Short mmCIF file of C-alpha atoms in Angstrom, two decimals:
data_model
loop_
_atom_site.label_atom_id
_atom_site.label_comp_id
_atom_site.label_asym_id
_atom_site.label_seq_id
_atom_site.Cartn_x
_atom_site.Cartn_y
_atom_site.Cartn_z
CA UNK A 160 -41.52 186.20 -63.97
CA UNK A 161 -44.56 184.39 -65.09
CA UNK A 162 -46.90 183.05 -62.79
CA UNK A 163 -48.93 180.57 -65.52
CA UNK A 164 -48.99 177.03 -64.68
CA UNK A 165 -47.10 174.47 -65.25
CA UNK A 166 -48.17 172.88 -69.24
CA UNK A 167 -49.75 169.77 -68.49
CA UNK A 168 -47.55 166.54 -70.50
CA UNK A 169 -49.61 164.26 -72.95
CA UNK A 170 -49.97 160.75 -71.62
CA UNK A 171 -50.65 157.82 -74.09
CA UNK A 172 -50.26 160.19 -77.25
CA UNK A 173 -50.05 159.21 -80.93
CA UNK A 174 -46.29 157.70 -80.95
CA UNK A 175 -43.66 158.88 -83.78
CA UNK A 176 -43.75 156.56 -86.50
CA UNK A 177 -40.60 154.63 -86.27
CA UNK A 178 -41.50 153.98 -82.42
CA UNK A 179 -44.73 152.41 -83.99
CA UNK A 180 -43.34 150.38 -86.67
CA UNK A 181 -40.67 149.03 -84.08
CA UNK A 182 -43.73 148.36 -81.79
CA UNK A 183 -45.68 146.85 -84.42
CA UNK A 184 -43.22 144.47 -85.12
CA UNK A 185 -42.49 143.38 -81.78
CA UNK A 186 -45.79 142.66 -80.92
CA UNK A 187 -46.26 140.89 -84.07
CA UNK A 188 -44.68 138.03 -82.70
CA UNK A 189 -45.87 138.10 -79.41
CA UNK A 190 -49.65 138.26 -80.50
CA UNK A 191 -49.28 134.82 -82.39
CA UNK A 192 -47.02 133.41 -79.86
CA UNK A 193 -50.35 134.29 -77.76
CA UNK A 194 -52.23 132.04 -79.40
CA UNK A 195 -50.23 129.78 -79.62
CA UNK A 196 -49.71 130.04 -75.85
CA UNK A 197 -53.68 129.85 -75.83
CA UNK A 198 -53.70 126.38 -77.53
CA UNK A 199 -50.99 125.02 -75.52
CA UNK A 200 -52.92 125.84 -72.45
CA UNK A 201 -56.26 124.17 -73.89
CA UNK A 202 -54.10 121.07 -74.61
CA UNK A 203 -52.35 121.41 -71.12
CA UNK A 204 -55.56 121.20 -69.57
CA UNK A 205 -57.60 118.37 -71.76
CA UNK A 206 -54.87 116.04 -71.77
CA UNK A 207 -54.26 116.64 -67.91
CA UNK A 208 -57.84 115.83 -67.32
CA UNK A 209 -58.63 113.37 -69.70
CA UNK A 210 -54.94 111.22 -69.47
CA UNK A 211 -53.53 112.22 -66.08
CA UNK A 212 -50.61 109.73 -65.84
CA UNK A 213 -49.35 109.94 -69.06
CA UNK A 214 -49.28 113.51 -68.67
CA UNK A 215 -47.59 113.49 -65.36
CA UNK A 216 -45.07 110.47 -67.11
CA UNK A 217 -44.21 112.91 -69.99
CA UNK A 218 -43.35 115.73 -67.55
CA UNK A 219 -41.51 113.23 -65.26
CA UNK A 220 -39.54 111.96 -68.29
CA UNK A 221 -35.47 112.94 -67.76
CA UNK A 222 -33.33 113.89 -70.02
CA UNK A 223 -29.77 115.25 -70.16
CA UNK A 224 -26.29 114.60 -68.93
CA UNK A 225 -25.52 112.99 -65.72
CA UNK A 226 -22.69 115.84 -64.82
CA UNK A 227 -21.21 117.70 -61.96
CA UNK A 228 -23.44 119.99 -62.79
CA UNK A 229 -26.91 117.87 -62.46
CA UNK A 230 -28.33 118.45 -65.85
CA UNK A 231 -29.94 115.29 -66.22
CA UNK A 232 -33.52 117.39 -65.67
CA UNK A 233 -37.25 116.20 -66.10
CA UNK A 234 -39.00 117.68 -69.08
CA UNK A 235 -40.70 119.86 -66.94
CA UNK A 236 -37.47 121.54 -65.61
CA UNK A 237 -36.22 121.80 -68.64
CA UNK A 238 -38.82 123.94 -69.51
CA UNK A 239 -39.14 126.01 -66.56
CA UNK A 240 -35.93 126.53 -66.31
CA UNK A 241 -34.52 126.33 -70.08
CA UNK A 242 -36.93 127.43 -72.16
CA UNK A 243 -38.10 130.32 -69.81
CA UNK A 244 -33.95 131.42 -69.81
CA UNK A 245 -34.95 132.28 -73.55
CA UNK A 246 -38.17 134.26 -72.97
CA UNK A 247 -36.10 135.92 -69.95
CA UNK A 248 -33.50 136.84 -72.59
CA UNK A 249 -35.82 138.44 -74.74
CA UNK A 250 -37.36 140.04 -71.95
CA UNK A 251 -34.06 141.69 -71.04
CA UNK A 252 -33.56 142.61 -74.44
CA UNK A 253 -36.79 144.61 -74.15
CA UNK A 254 -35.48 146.19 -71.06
CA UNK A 255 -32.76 147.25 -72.00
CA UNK A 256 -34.09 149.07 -75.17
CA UNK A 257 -36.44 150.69 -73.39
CA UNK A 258 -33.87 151.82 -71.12
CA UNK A 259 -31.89 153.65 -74.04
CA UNK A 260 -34.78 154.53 -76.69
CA UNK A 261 -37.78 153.58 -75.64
CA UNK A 262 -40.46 154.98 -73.15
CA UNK A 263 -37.99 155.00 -69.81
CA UNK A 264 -35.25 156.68 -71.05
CA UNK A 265 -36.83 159.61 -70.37
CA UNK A 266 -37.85 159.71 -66.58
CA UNK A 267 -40.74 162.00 -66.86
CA UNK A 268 -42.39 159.71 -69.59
CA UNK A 269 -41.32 156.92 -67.64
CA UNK A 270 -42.93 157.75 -64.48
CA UNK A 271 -46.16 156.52 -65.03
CA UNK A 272 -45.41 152.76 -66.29
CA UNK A 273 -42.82 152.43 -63.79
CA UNK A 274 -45.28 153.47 -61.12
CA UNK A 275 -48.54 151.48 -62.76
CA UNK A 276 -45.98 148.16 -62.93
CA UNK A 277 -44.76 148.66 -59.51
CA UNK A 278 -48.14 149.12 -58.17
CA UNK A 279 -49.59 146.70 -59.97
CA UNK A 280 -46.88 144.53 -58.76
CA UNK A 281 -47.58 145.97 -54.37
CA UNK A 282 -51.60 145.61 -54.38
CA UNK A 283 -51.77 142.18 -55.90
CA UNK A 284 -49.07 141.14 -53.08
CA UNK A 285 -50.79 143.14 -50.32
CA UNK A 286 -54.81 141.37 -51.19
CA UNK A 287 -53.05 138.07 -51.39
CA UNK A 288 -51.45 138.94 -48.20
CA UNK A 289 -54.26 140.12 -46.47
CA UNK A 290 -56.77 136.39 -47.80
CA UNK A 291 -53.65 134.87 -46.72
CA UNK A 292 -53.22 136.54 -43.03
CA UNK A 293 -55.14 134.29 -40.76
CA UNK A 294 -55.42 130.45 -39.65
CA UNK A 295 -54.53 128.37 -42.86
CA UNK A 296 -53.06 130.89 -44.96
CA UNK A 297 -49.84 130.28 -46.88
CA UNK A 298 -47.40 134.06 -47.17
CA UNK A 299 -45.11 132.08 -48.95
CA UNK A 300 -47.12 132.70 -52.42
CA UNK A 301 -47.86 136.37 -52.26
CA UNK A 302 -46.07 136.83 -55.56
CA UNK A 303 -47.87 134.75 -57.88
CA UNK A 304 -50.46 137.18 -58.74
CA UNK A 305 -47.99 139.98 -59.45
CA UNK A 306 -46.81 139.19 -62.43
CA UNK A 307 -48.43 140.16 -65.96
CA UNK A 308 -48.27 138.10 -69.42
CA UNK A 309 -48.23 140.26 -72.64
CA UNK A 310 -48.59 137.24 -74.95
CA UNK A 311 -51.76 135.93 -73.22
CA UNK A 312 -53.32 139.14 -73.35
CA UNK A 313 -52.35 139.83 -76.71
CA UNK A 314 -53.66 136.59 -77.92
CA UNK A 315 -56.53 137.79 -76.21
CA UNK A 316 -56.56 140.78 -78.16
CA UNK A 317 -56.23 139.19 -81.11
CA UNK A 318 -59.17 136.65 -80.28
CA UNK A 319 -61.88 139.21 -79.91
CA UNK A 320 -60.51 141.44 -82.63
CA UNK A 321 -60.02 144.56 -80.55
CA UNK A 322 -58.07 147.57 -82.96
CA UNK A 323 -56.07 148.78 -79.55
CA UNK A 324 -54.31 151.68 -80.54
CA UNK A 325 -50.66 151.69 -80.20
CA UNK A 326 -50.16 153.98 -77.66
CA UNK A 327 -52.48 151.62 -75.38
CA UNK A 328 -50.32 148.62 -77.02
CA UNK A 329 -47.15 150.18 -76.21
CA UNK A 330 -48.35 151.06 -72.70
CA UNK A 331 -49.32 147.57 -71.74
CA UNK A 332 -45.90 146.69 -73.21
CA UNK A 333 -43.90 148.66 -70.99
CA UNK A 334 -45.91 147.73 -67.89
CA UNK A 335 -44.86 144.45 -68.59
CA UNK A 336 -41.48 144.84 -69.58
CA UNK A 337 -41.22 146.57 -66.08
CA UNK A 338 -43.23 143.94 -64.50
CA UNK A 339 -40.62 141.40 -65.87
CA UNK A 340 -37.78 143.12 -64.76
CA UNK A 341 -39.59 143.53 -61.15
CA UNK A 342 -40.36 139.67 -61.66
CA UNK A 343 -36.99 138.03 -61.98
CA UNK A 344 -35.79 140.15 -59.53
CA UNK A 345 -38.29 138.62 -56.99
CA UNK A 346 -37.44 134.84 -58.15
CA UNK A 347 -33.54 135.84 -57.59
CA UNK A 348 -33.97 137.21 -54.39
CA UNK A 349 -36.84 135.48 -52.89
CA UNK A 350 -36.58 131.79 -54.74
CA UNK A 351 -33.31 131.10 -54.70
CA UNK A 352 -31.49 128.50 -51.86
CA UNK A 353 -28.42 126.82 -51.10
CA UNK A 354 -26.38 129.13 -53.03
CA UNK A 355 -23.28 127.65 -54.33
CA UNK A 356 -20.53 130.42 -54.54
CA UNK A 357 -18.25 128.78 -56.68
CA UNK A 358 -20.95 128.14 -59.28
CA UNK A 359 -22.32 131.99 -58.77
CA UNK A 360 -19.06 133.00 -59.09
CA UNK A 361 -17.99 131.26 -62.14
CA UNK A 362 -21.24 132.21 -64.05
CA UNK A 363 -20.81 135.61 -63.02
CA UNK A 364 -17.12 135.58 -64.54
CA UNK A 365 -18.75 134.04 -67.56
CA UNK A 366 -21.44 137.35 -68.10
CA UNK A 367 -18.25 139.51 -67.53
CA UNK A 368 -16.34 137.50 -70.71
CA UNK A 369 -20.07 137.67 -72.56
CA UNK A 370 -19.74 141.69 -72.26
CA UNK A 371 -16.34 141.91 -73.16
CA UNK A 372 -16.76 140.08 -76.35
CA UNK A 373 -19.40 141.89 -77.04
CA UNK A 374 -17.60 145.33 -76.29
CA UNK A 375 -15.05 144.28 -78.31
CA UNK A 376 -17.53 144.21 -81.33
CA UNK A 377 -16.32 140.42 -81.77
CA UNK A 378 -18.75 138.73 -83.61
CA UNK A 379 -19.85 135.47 -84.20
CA UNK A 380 -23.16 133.10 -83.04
CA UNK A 381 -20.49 130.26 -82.51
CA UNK A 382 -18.79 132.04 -79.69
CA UNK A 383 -21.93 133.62 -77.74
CA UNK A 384 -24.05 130.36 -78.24
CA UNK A 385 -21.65 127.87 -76.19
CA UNK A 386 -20.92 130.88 -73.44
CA UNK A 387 -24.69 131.28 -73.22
CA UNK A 388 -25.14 127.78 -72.04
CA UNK A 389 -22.20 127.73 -70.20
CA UNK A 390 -23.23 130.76 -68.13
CA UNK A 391 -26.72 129.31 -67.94
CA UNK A 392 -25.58 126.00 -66.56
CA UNK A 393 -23.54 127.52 -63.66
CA UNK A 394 -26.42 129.55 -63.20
CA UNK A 395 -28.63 126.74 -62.44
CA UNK A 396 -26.60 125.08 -60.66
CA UNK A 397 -25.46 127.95 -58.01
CA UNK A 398 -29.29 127.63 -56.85
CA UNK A 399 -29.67 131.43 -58.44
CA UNK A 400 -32.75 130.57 -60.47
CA UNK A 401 -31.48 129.79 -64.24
CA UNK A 402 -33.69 132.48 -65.74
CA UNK A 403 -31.52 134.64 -64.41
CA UNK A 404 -28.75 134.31 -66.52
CA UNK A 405 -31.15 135.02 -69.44
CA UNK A 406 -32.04 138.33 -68.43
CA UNK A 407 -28.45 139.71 -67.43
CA UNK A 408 -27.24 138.37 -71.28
CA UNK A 409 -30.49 140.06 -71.99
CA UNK A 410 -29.17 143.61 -70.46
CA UNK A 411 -25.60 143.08 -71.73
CA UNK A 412 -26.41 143.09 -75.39
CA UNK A 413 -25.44 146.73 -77.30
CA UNK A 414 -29.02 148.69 -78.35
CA UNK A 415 -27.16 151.57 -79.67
CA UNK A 416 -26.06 151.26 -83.90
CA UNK A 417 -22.43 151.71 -85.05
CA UNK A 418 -21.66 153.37 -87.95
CA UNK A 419 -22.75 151.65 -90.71
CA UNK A 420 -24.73 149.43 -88.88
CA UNK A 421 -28.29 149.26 -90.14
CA UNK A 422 -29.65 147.49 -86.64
CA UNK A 423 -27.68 147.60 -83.15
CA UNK A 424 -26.95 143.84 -81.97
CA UNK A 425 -29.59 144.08 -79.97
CA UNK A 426 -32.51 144.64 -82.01
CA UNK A 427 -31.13 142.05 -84.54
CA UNK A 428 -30.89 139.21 -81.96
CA UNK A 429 -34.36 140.25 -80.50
CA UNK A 430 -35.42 139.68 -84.48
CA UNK A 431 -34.11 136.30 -84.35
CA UNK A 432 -34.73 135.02 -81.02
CA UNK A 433 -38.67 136.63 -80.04
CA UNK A 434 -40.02 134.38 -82.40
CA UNK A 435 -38.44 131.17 -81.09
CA UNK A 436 -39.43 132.14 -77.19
CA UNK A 437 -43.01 133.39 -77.91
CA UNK A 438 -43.33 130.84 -80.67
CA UNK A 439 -41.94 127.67 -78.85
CA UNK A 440 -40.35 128.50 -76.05
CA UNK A 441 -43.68 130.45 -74.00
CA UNK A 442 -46.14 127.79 -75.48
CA UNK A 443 -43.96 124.38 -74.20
CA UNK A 444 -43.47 125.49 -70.73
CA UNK A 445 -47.84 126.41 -70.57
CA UNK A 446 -48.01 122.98 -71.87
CA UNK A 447 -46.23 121.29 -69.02
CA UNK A 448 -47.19 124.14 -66.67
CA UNK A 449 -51.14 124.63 -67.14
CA UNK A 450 -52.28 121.14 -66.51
CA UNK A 451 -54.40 121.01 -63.62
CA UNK A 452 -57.15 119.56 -62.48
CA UNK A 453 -60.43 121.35 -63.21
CA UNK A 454 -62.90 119.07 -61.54
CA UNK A 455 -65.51 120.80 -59.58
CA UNK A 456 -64.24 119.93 -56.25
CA UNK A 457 -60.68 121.42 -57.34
CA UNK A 458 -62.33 124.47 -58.75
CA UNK A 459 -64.39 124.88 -55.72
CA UNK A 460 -61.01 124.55 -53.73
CA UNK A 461 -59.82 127.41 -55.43
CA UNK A 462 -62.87 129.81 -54.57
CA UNK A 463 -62.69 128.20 -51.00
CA UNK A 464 -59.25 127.84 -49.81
CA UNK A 465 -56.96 130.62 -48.41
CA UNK A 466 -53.86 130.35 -50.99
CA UNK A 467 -56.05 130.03 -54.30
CA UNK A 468 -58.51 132.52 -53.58
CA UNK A 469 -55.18 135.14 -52.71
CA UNK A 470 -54.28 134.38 -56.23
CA UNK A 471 -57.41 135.02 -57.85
CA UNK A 472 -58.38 137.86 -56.02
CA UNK A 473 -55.26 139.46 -56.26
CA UNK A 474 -55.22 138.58 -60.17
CA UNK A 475 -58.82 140.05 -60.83
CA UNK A 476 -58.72 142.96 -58.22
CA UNK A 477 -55.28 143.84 -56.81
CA UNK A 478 -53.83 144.28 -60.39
CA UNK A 479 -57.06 146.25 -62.08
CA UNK A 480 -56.79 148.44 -58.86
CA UNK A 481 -52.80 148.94 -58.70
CA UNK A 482 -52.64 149.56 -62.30
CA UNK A 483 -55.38 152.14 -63.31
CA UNK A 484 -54.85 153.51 -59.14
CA UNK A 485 -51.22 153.89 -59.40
CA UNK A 486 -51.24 155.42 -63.36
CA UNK A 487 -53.85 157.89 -61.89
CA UNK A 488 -51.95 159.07 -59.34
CA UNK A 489 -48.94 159.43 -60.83
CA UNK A 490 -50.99 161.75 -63.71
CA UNK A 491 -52.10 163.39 -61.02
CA UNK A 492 -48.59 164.71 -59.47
CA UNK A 493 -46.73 164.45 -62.81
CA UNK A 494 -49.34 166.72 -64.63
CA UNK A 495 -49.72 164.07 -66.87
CA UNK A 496 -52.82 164.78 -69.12
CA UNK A 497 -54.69 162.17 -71.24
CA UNK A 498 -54.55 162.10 -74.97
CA UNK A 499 -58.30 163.25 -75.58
CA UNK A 500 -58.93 160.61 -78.19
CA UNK A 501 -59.20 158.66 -75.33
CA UNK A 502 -60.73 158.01 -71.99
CA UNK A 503 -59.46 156.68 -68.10
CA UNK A 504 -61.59 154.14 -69.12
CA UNK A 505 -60.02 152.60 -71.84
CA UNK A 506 -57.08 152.15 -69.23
CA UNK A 507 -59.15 150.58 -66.68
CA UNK A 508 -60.18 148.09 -69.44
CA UNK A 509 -55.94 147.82 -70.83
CA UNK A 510 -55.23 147.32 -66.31
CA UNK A 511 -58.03 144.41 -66.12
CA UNK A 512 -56.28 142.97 -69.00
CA UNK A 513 -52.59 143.18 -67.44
CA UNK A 514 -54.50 140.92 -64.78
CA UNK A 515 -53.52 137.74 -66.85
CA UNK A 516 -50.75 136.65 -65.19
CA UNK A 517 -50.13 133.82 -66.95
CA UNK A 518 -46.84 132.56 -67.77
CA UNK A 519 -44.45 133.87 -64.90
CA UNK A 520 -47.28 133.29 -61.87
CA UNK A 521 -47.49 129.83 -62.68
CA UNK A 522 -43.66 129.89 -62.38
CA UNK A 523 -44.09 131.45 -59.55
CA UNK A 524 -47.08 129.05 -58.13
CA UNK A 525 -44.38 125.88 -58.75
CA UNK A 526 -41.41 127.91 -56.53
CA UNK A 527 -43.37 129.24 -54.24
CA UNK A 528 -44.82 125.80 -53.00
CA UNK A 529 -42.02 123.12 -54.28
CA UNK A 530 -42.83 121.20 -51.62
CA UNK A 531 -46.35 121.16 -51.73
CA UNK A 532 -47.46 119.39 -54.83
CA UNK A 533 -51.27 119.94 -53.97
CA UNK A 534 -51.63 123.50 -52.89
CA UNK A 535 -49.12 124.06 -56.34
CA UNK A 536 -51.45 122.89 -58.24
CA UNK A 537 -54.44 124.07 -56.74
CA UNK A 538 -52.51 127.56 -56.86
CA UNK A 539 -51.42 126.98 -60.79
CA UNK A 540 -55.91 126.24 -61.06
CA UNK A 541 -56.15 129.82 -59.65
CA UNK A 542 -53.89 131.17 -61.90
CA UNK A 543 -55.53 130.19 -64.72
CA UNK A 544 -59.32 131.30 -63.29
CA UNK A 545 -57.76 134.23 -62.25
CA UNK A 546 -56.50 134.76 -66.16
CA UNK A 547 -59.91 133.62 -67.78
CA UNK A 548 -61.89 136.20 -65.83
CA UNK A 549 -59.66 139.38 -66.29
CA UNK A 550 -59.77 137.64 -70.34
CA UNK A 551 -63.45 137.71 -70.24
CA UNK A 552 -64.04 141.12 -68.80
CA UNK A 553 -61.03 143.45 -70.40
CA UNK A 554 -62.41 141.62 -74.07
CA UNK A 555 -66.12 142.95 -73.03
CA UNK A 556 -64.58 146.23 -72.13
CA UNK A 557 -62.41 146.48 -74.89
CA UNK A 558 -65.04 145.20 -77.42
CA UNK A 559 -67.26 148.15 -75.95
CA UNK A 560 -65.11 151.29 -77.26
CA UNK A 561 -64.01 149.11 -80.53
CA UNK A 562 -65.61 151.41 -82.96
CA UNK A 563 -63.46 154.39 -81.40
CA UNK A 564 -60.28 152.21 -81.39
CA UNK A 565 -60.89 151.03 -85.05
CA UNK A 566 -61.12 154.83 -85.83
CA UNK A 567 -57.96 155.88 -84.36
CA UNK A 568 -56.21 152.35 -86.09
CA UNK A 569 -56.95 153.62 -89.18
CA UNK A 570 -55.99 157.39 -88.67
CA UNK A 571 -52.72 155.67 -87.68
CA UNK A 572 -52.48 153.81 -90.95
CA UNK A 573 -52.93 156.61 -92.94
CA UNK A 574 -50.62 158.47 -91.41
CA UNK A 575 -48.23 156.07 -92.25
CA UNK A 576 -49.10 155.49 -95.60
CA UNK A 577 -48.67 159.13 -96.25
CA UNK A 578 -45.61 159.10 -94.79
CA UNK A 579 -44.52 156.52 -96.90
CA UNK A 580 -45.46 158.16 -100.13
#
């Protein structure tokens, strides 16, 4: 019987090379959709500022069928809870992939993202708690900093050139797939009300009749398309939050390949549909969502005021610190040890980044407070400080250890083209 220790497991290795080239593509898309996302924020905010009625007319502006089901919506509805349906889609997509080949089918490997994203999700909550705990706080918004947006930071990425090596990439990635998953489950349980069980109930009949189809290897876009909508609109109307019924389609879709079957169903939709949500989708709802005030008595509000502050501190230091805090302990009891190319550093710089929380916590910031139009938006404002400064300081640390990451980028491209030869 030996008494050697335990072999220590690589963490953030070189991946295989079809794991990178499926990576590669996926955040392809996502890394224009982030600037895209990037400009639709910019616009958000000038034409807020500059034309605040017409942009609060556009938003106000209904549309849609006067039904049983209440679809006549404003545009900004429809894009909160329409357009994000698609991105929650995708993100189930994601989920579910990872689930059966990616990083968490294996529950070793996927010990450390799972505990970083949950983390990351717990110390954002607990600082926002904490600002929030005496006279004039507001609980009710703990979760809008605990959500993280991989197209803003990858459009971040892509602004200051940083070569992140794909390991880093596809760690950030899972994070936020995880986060996601962790995200929607905190909308559907936490900002959900009046529940209508016949609605629930129908829509959930409608997901069962999705997976059968789809069991059945019965194909066709004609068939899925209509149910999709269908399920979506009883969705939103049972008071379950519509996004909802994008990620359960999402986890429903096949990732495994038939015989004969170049690409499972899943990866083929995700092909088709990622660049519509991070394309369109992601950058419509920022531009209805991100248009706030940025005078400097609203941006003193949100360095001054209970709610705001939460957000932003909970952005900039609950996520850095429940990120790189959890990932470190979890190396530490897993015997998890770091791929010596590179350093616990570079993941502090990859957790300040997951501190955008763009997309989903402004979501978040318009549930949380539906009835509060101010502290919303002064909430939404913090959001988007919140975002700039873990931008500015992740690029700076990022930008720091480029020449290593550039280095490593191209070690990776060689490798593939000799593998291609």
């Amino acid at each position: 019987m030996s008494d050697s220790p335990t072999p220590r497991r690589p963490f953030l290795g070189r991946l295989p090379l079809p794991e990178r080239k499926f990576l590669a593509d996926a955040l392809r898309a996502e890394t224009v959709g982030g600037i895209l996302l990037l400009g639709a924020a910019v616009v958000a905010l000038v034409w807020a500022n500059a034309w605040p009625a017409g942009y609060q007319s556009v938003l106000d502006t209904t549309v849609g069928p006067s039904s049983p089901l209440h679809l006549d919506l404003s545009l900004d509805a429809w894009a909160k809870d329409g357009l994000l349906a698609v991105f929650f889609f995708v993100a189930g997509i994601e989920l579910k992939r990872e689930l059966v080949a990616g990083e968490l089918r294996d529950p070793r490997a996927a010990a450390l993202p799972v505990v970083a994203a949950v983390c990351g999700v717990a110390v954002p909550a607990a600082v926002y708690a904490v600002v929030n705990s005496g006279p004039g706080g507001h609980l009710a918004g703990w979760a809008i900093p605990t959500a993280t947006d991989i197209a803003f930071a990858l459009g971040v990425l892509a602004v200051v050139g940083s070569h992140l090596p794909s390991a880093l990439r596809a760690f950030l990635l899972t994070l936020a797939v995880v986060d996601d998953l962790i995200a929607i489950l905190i909308i559907a349980i936490f900002y959900s009300t009046g529940i209508k069980l016949w609605a629930l109930g129908l829509s959930l009949l409608g997901l069962v009749l999705f997976y059968a189809l789809h069991r059945m290897r019965v194909r066709g876009w004609y068939l899925y398309v209509p149910l999709a909508v269908v399920v979506w609109a009883l969705m939103h109307e049972s008071g379950i939050h519509a996004t909802v019924a994008g990620v359960a389609m999402g986890l429903l879709l096949r990732c495994t390949k038939d015989p004969g079957e170049e690409h499972s169903p899943a990866e083929h939709i995700e092909h088709l549909v990622r660049p519509f949500s991070a394309g369109f989708c992601v950058p419509v709802f920022a531009l209805f969502a991100a248009g706030v005030s940025v005078s400097p008595r609203a941006l003193g509000e949100v360095f001054t005021q209970a709610s705001p502050l939460g957000v932003v501190l909970g952005l900039v230091v609950g996520k850095c610190l429940g990120i790189f805090g959890g990932t470190w302990l979890a190396a530490r009891f897993t015997r998890a040890e770091l791929n010596p190319e590179l350093e616990w550093g570079d993941l502090f710089a990859v957790s300040v980044l997951a501190g955008i929380g763009f997309t989903v916590s402004l979501l978040i910031a318009e549930l949380a407070f539906a009835d509060d139009h101010g502290l919303s938006e002064r909430d939404k404002a913090a959001v988007l400080a919140g975002s700039v400064i873990c931008a500015v300081v992740a690029s700076v640390l990022l930008r720091l250890r480029n020449r290593k990451y550039r280095q490593l980028y191209e070690a990776e491209l060689a490798e593939e083209r000799a593998a291609a030869v």
